[in-house]
Amino acid sequence: MQSVFPAHPLPRFLTAVLCIMLIGSGVISAFVLGRGGPLPVTEMLDAWIGLLALYLLFRTRIHTTITIFLLLGYALTRIIPALATDAPLYDFTQAYRWVLYLIVLALAVGKTWGSAKLLIGATWTLLILAIIKGALTQLTLGLRPGLLLENNFEIPLFAGLVAIIYSHLGRSRLPIVLTLGVSTVIAGSRSGVLAFVVLAMYAVTQTDRGNIFVRYLALISLPVAGFIAYDLFQDRAASENRLDRLNFLDVFFSETRDWGIGEWLVGTTPITPLSPGGCEALSGYENLFSSTGDGSCYSVIMHAFFMRVVFDAGIVGLLISFGFMWYLMRRSAVPRLLAAALLLIAAMNSLSVSGPNNPYVILPILLAVLGAHKVAEKASAESDAPPPVKGELRSKTRKPVTRALPFSG
């Protein structure tokens, strides 16, 4: 599936703001041991995505009008029932942020990121700072804090960024994968290790078949990463009475045991509170209860995106969330393997936390739609070169040269 429209480059201001924001947040956080960074990075990333959406909406041509109207129509099927039942607006927004992200992805189709140099620098900087902070904090305090936020969120961000810039890296491909691996081990995040495994698998597919040494190192990283993931699960299981995700799963099955086909397909009325018994079972997460402060709680308390979206929007909502991400990446001519890797990273994160409902997972997918993964090939540059002037030497082969006109769509 190829794009059939001319690309619109983003202003350098927008791309620079994102990279400077990521680097600055990482640098400031590196000096704060024992906890995450002091800046509200989640809100900052959401603000940047919002700024990008406004620019795309008012300053560029929209190429996915039908897709956007379909997403808006689906959003109305959620908004209208929520308004009719007086559901708290804040909790509704928290539950359905992924729909807004999908609309931004649709707006981004046909736009180009531009040079990847800043993005490469930002990725390397974040990985190195994460290793330094993680190692110092473990040695001095025995803790595993994140650089930007919780490890479960930032490792998928790092893995997604590495996948995006991978085609630009040349000889530094293996070093950046190994650096991400070290950062993941220090972080100790189970879903983060799974995201790294996906990235390592993607790296194997992109390795030159003639480079046996690099392919060997890439291949052995997979069982090593798998062993680390298993060890982390065992270690956490020994230190906790019961894995919290299993508690969430118990509550999910308890809340859905009387569901019919309709509920499984489209979920509950947005947004339906959990039963008093379900909220009581998860009382240890009281800070995730509703914004109303009346003791009620909603699906967001179950952490995992898969459970949350099925409870609120059903299997249809789950298919819409991942299906549209795949479609919009392919609509933007993102290579299948890269699109699959980014979706798998999102899926691994969705097993633990909020997956594509948070900006850390959606940002690499947005960058892919914007074409940040693309490399300007020499052949493309030559095809755009002006024809030779009269009097230039003919080719030694003396065969007429037929120039292919660049595809204009």
Coordinates of C-alpha atoms in Angstrom, one line a residue:
M1 CA 0.0 0.0 0.0
Q2 CA 1.7 3.2 -1.2
S3 CA 1.0 6.8 -0.7
V4 CA -0.4 8.4 -3.8
F5 CA -0.2 12.1 -2.8
P6 CA 2.7 14.6 -2.5
A7 CA 4.2 14.8 0.9
H8 CA 4.0 17.9 3.1
P9 CA 7.1 18.6 5.2
L10 CA 6.6 19.6 8.8
P11 CA 8.1 22.9 10.0
R12 CA 11.5 22.4 11.6
F13 CA 10.2 24.2 14.6
L14 CA 7.8 21.3 15.4
T15 CA 10.4 18.6 15.0
A16 CA 13.0 20.5 17.0
V17 CA 10.6 21.2 19.9
L18 CA 9.8 17.5 20.3
C19 CA 13.5 16.4 20.3
I20 CA 14.6 19.3 22.6
M21 CA 11.7 18.4 25.0
L22 CA 12.8 14.8 25.2
I23 CA 16.5 15.6 25.6
G24 CA 15.8 18.3 28.2
S25 CA 13.5 16.1 30.2
G26 CA 16.1 13.4 30.2
V27 CA 18.9 15.6 31.3
I28 CA 16.9 17.2 34.1
S29 CA 15.7 13.8 35.3
A30 CA 19.2 12.3 35.3
F31 CA 20.2 14.4 38.3
V32 CA 17.1 13.2 40.4
L33 CA 18.0 9.8 41.8
G34 CA 15.4 7.5 43.5
R35 CA 12.4 8.7 41.5
G36 CA 11.1 9.6 38.0
G37 CA 11.8 12.9 36.4
P38 CA 10.3 16.0 37.9
L39 CA 8.8 17.3 34.7
P40 CA 5.2 16.3 33.6
V41 CA 6.5 14.6 30.5
T42 CA 3.2 12.9 29.7
E43 CA 1.4 16.2 29.6
M44 CA 4.2 17.8 27.6
L45 CA 4.0 15.0 25.0
D46 CA 0.3 15.3 24.8
A47 CA 0.6 19.1 24.4
W48 CA 3.1 18.5 21.5
I49 CA 0.7 16.0 19.9
G50 CA -2.1 18.6 20.3
L51 CA 0.0 21.3 18.7
L52 CA 0.9 19.0 15.8
A53 CA -2.8 18.2 15.3
L54 CA -3.7 21.9 15.1
Y55 CA -1.0 22.6 12.6
L56 CA -2.0 19.6 10.5
L57 CA -5.7 20.5 10.6
F58 CA -5.4 24.2 9.8
R59 CA -2.2 24.5 7.7
T60 CA -2.1 21.3 5.6
R61 CA -4.2 19.4 3.2
I62 CA -6.1 16.4 4.7
H63 CA -5.7 13.2 2.7
T64 CA -7.8 10.9 5.0
T65 CA -11.1 12.7 5.3
I66 CA -13.2 9.5 5.1
T67 CA -11.1 7.8 7.8
I68 CA -11.4 10.9 10.1
F69 CA -15.2 11.0 9.7
L70 CA -15.4 7.3 10.5
L71 CA -13.4 7.8 13.7
L72 CA -15.5 10.9 14.6
G73 CA -18.6 8.8 14.0
Y74 CA -17.3 6.1 16.3
A75 CA -16.3 8.7 18.9
L76 CA -19.9 10.0 18.9
T77 CA -21.2 6.5 19.7
R78 CA -19.1 6.7 22.9
I79 CA -19.7 10.4 23.7
I80 CA -23.5 10.6 23.4
P81 CA -24.2 7.7 25.9
A82 CA -21.6 9.1 28.3
L83 CA -23.3 12.5 28.3
A84 CA -26.7 10.8 28.7
T85 CA -25.5 9.0 31.8
D86 CA -23.6 12.0 33.2
A87 CA -20.3 10.1 33.2
P88 CA -17.4 12.2 34.6
L89 CA -15.7 13.9 31.7
Y90 CA -12.2 13.5 33.0
D91 CA -12.6 9.7 33.4
F92 CA -14.2 9.5 30.0
T93 CA -11.2 11.3 28.4
Q94 CA -8.8 9.0 30.2
A95 CA -10.6 5.9 28.9
Y96 CA -10.9 7.1 25.3
R97 CA -7.7 9.0 24.6
W98 CA -6.7 6.4 22.1
V99 CA -9.5 7.5 19.7
L100 CA -8.1 11.1 19.8
Y101 CA -4.6 9.7 19.0
L102 CA -6.1 7.8 16.0
I103 CA -7.5 11.0 14.6
V104 CA -4.1 12.7 14.9
L105 CA -2.5 9.7 13.1
A106 CA -5.1 10.1 10.3
L107 CA -4.3 13.9 10.1
A108 CA -0.5 13.0 9.8
V109 CA -0.9 10.8 6.7
G110 CA 0.9 12.5 3.8
K111 CA 3.1 14.6 5.9
T112 CA 6.9 14.1 6.3
W113 CA 9.2 14.5 9.3
G114 CA 12.2 15.8 7.5
S115 CA 15.8 15.1 8.7
A116 CA 16.2 12.3 11.3
K117 CA 19.4 13.7 12.8
L118 CA 17.8 15.3 15.8
L119 CA 15.7 12.2 16.4
I120 CA 18.8 10.0 16.3
G121 CA 20.5 12.3 18.8
A122 CA 17.5 12.4 21.1
T123 CA 17.3 8.6 21.1
W124 CA 20.9 8.0 21.9
T125 CA 20.8 10.7 24.6
L126 CA 17.8 9.2 26.3
L127 CA 19.3 5.7 26.3
I128 CA 22.6 6.8 27.7
L129 CA 21.0 8.9 30.4
A130 CA 18.6 6.1 31.3
I131 CA 21.6 3.7 31.8
I132 CA 23.5 6.2 33.9
K133 CA 20.6 7.2 36.1
G134 CA 19.4 3.6 36.5
A135 CA 22.9 2.2 37.4
L136 CA 23.6 5.0 39.9
T137 CA 20.2 4.7 41.5
Q138 CA 20.5 0.9 41.8
L139 CA 24.0 1.1 43.3
T140 CA 23.1 3.8 45.8
L141 CA 19.5 3.2 46.6
G142 CA 18.6 -0.2 45.3
L143 CA 15.7 1.2 43.3
R144 CA 14.6 1.1 39.6
P145 CA 13.2 4.5 38.8
G146 CA 12.5 5.6 35.2
L147 CA 14.2 8.5 33.4
L148 CA 11.0 10.2 32.0
L149 CA 8.4 8.2 33.8
E150 CA 7.7 4.7 34.9
N151 CA 9.8 2.0 33.2
N152 CA 6.8 0.3 31.8
F153 CA 6.1 3.4 29.7
E154 CA 9.5 4.6 28.7
I155 CA 11.1 1.3 27.5
P156 CA 8.4 0.9 24.8
L157 CA 9.1 4.5 23.8
F158 CA 12.8 3.8 23.5
A159 CA 12.2 0.5 21.6
G160 CA 9.8 2.3 19.2
L161 CA 12.3 5.2 18.6
V162 CA 15.1 2.7 17.9
A163 CA 12.9 0.9 15.4
I164 CA 12.0 4.2 13.7
I165 CA 15.6 5.4 13.3
Y166 CA 17.1 1.9 12.6
S167 CA 17.3 2.4 8.9
H168 CA 19.4 5.6 9.3
L169 CA 22.0 4.1 11.6
G170 CA 24.5 2.2 9.4
R171 CA 27.3 0.7 11.6
S172 CA 25.8 1.9 14.8
R173 CA 22.8 -0.4 14.5
L174 CA 24.2 -3.1 16.8
P175 CA 25.5 -0.7 19.4
I176 CA 22.1 1.0 19.8
V177 CA 20.3 -2.4 20.1
L178 CA 22.8 -3.5 22.8
T179 CA 22.5 -0.1 24.6
L180 CA 18.7 -0.5 24.6
G181 CA 19.2 -4.0 26.0
V182 CA 21.4 -2.8 28.9
S183 CA 18.8 0.0 29.6
T184 CA 16.0 -2.6 29.7
V185 CA 17.9 -4.9 32.0
I186 CA 18.6 -2.1 34.4
A187 CA 15.0 -0.9 34.3
G188 CA 13.7 -4.4 35.3
S189 CA 10.3 -3.9 33.5
R190 CA 8.7 -7.1 32.4
S191 CA 6.6 -5.5 29.6
G192 CA 9.8 -3.5 28.7
V193 CA 11.7 -6.7 28.2
L194 CA 9.0 -8.0 25.9
A195 CA 9.2 -4.8 23.9
F196 CA 12.9 -5.2 23.6
V197 CA 12.4 -8.8 22.3
V198 CA 10.2 -7.4 19.6
L199 CA 12.8 -4.8 18.7
A200 CA 15.5 -7.4 18.6
M201 CA 13.4 -9.6 16.3
Y202 CA 12.9 -6.6 14.0
A203 CA 16.7 -5.9 14.1
V204 CA 17.4 -9.5 13.0
T205 CA 15.1 -9.0 10.0
Q206 CA 16.9 -5.8 9.0
T207 CA 20.4 -7.2 9.3
D208 CA 22.5 -7.7 6.2
R209 CA 22.4 -11.4 5.4
G210 CA 26.1 -11.3 4.5
N211 CA 27.1 -10.0 7.9
I212 CA 27.2 -13.4 9.8
F213 CA 28.7 -11.9 13.0
V214 CA 26.1 -9.2 13.4
R215 CA 23.3 -11.7 12.6
Y216 CA 24.7 -14.1 15.2
L217 CA 24.8 -11.4 17.9
A218 CA 21.3 -10.3 17.0
L219 CA 20.0 -13.9 17.2
I220 CA 21.5 -14.8 20.5
S221 CA 20.0 -11.6 22.0
L222 CA 16.5 -13.2 21.7
P223 CA 17.0 -16.2 24.0
V224 CA 19.0 -14.0 26.4
A225 CA 16.1 -11.4 26.5
G226 CA 13.6 -14.3 27.0
F227 CA 15.6 -15.6 29.9
I228 CA 15.8 -12.1 31.5
A229 CA 12.0 -11.8 31.1
Y230 CA 11.4 -15.1 32.7
D231 CA 13.8 -14.3 35.5
L232 CA 12.0 -11.0 36.1
F233 CA 8.6 -12.7 36.3
Q234 CA 10.0 -15.2 38.8
D235 CA 11.7 -12.5 40.8
R236 CA 8.5 -10.4 41.0
A237 CA 6.4 -13.4 41.8
A238 CA 8.6 -14.3 44.7
S239 CA 8.6 -10.8 46.1
E240 CA 4.8 -10.2 45.7
N241 CA 2.0 -12.3 47.2
R242 CA 0.3 -12.3 43.8
L243 CA 1.0 -10.5 40.6
D244 CA -1.2 -7.4 40.4
R245 CA -2.1 -8.1 36.8
L246 CA -3.6 -11.4 37.9
N247 CA -5.7 -9.5 40.4
F248 CA -6.9 -7.2 37.7
L249 CA -7.7 -10.2 35.5
D250 CA -9.8 -11.8 38.3
V251 CA -11.8 -8.6 38.6
F252 CA -12.2 -8.4 34.9
F253 CA -13.6 -11.9 34.7
S254 CA -15.8 -11.2 37.7
E255 CA -17.3 -8.1 36.1
T256 CA -17.9 -9.7 32.7
R257 CA -19.1 -13.2 33.8
D258 CA -22.8 -12.3 32.9
W259 CA -22.0 -10.6 29.6
G260 CA -23.8 -11.6 26.5
I261 CA -22.6 -11.4 22.9
G262 CA -23.6 -7.7 22.7
E263 CA -21.4 -6.6 25.6
W264 CA -18.4 -8.6 24.4
L265 CA -18.8 -6.9 21.0
V266 CA -19.3 -3.3 22.0
G267 CA -18.5 -3.2 25.7
T268 CA -20.5 -1.4 28.4
T269 CA -22.3 2.0 28.3
P270 CA -19.5 4.6 28.4
I271 CA -18.3 4.8 31.1
T272 CA -19.8 2.2 33.4
P273 CA -18.4 2.0 36.9
L274 CA -17.2 -1.4 38.2
S275 CA -19.3 -3.1 40.9
P276 CA -18.6 -2.2 44.6
G277 CA -17.1 -5.6 45.0
G278 CA -14.7 -5.0 42.1
C279 CA -13.6 -1.7 43.5
E280 CA -13.2 -3.2 46.9
A281 CA -10.9 -5.9 45.5
L282 CA -8.7 -3.3 44.0
S283 CA -8.8 -0.9 46.9
G284 CA -5.0 -0.9 47.0
Y285 CA -5.1 1.3 43.8
E286 CA -7.4 3.9 45.3
N287 CA -5.4 6.7 43.6
L288 CA -6.8 5.4 40.3
F289 CA -10.4 5.6 41.4
S290 CA -12.7 8.0 39.6
S291 CA -12.3 11.8 39.7
T292 CA -15.6 12.1 41.5
G293 CA -14.1 11.0 44.8
D294 CA -17.3 9.1 45.7
G295 CA -15.6 5.6 46.0
S296 CA -16.6 4.5 42.5
C297 CA -14.0 3.2 40.0
Y298 CA -13.8 2.6 36.3
S299 CA -12.0 0.3 33.9
V300 CA -8.8 2.4 34.0
I301 CA -8.0 0.8 37.4
M302 CA -7.3 -2.5 35.6
H303 CA -4.2 -1.0 34.1
A304 CA -3.9 -3.3 31.0
F305 CA -5.2 -1.7 27.8
F306 CA -6.6 -5.0 26.6
M307 CA -8.9 -5.4 29.6
R308 CA -9.8 -1.7 29.7
V309 CA -10.8 -1.3 26.1
V310 CA -12.7 -4.6 26.0
F311 CA -14.7 -3.6 29.1
D312 CA -15.5 -0.1 27.8
A313 CA -15.6 -0.6 24.0
G314 CA -15.7 -4.4 23.5
I315 CA -13.8 -6.5 20.9
V316 CA -14.9 -4.0 18.2
G317 CA -13.1 -1.2 20.0
L318 CA -10.0 -3.3 20.3
L319 CA -10.1 -4.1 16.6
I320 CA -10.6 -0.4 15.8
S321 CA -7.7 0.7 17.9
F322 CA -5.1 -1.7 16.4
G323 CA -6.7 -2.0 13.0
F324 CA -6.6 1.7 12.3
M325 CA -3.0 2.0 13.6
W326 CA -2.0 -0.7 11.1
Y327 CA -4.1 0.8 8.3
L328 CA -2.7 4.4 8.8
M329 CA 0.9 3.2 8.9
R330 CA 0.4 1.2 5.7
R331 CA -1.4 4.1 4.1
S332 CA 1.7 6.1 4.8
A333 CA 3.9 3.4 3.1
V334 CA 5.4 2.3 6.4
P335 CA 7.2 -1.1 5.6
R336 CA 5.2 -4.1 6.8
L337 CA 7.9 -5.3 9.2
L338 CA 8.3 -1.9 10.9
A339 CA 4.6 -1.5 11.2
A340 CA 4.3 -5.0 12.7
A341 CA 7.1 -4.3 15.1
L342 CA 5.5 -1.1 16.4
L343 CA 2.1 -2.8 16.7
L344 CA 3.7 -5.7 18.7
I345 CA 5.5 -3.2 21.0
A346 CA 2.1 -1.5 21.6
A347 CA 0.5 -5.0 22.2
M348 CA 3.2 -6.0 24.7
N349 CA 2.7 -2.7 26.6
S350 CA -1.1 -3.3 26.4
L351 CA -0.7 -6.5 28.5
S352 CA 0.7 -4.5 31.4
V353 CA -0.4 -0.8 31.1
S354 CA -2.3 1.5 28.8
G355 CA -0.7 0.7 25.4
P356 CA -1.8 3.0 22.6
N357 CA -3.8 5.0 25.2
N358 CA -0.6 6.8 26.3
P359 CA 1.7 9.1 24.3
Y360 CA 4.9 7.0 25.0
V361 CA 3.5 4.2 22.8
I362 CA 1.7 6.3 20.3
L363 CA 4.6 8.6 19.6
P364 CA 6.8 6.2 17.6
I365 CA 3.7 5.1 15.6
L366 CA 3.0 8.8 14.9
L367 CA 6.6 9.3 13.8
A368 CA 6.3 6.3 11.5
V369 CA 3.2 7.7 9.9
L370 CA 5.2 11.0 9.4
G371 CA 7.9 9.0 7.6
A372 CA 10.7 9.5 10.1
H373 CA 12.0 6.0 9.2
K374 CA 12.6 6.9 5.6
V375 CA 16.1 7.3 4.2
A376 CA 16.8 9.4 1.1
E377 CA 18.2 6.9 -1.3
K378 CA 20.9 7.9 -3.8
A379 CA 18.8 6.6 -6.7
S380 CA 16.0 9.0 -5.7
A381 CA 18.4 11.9 -5.6
E382 CA 19.8 11.0 -9.0
S383 CA 16.3 10.7 -10.5
D384 CA 15.6 14.3 -9.5
A385 CA 18.9 15.6 -11.0
P386 CA 18.6 17.9 -14.0
P387 CA 19.3 16.3 -17.4
P388 CA 22.9 16.6 -18.8
V389 CA 23.6 19.8 -20.8
K390 CA 24.4 19.7 -24.4
G391 CA 28.0 18.9 -25.1
E392 CA 28.5 16.6 -22.1
L393 CA 30.4 13.4 -22.8
R394 CA 28.3 10.4 -23.8
S395 CA 28.3 7.2 -21.7
K396 CA 31.2 4.8 -22.6
T397 CA 28.6 2.2 -23.4
R398 CA 27.1 4.6 -26.0
K399 CA 23.7 3.3 -25.1
P400 CA 20.9 5.8 -25.0
V401 CA 19.8 6.6 -21.4
T402 CA 16.1 6.5 -20.7
R403 CA 15.2 8.6 -17.6
A404 CA 12.2 7.5 -15.7
L405 CA 9.9 10.4 -14.8
P406 CA 9.5 10.6 -11.0
F407 CA 6.0 9.4 -9.9
S408 CA 3.8 12.4 -9.1
G409 CA 0.7 10.6 -8.0

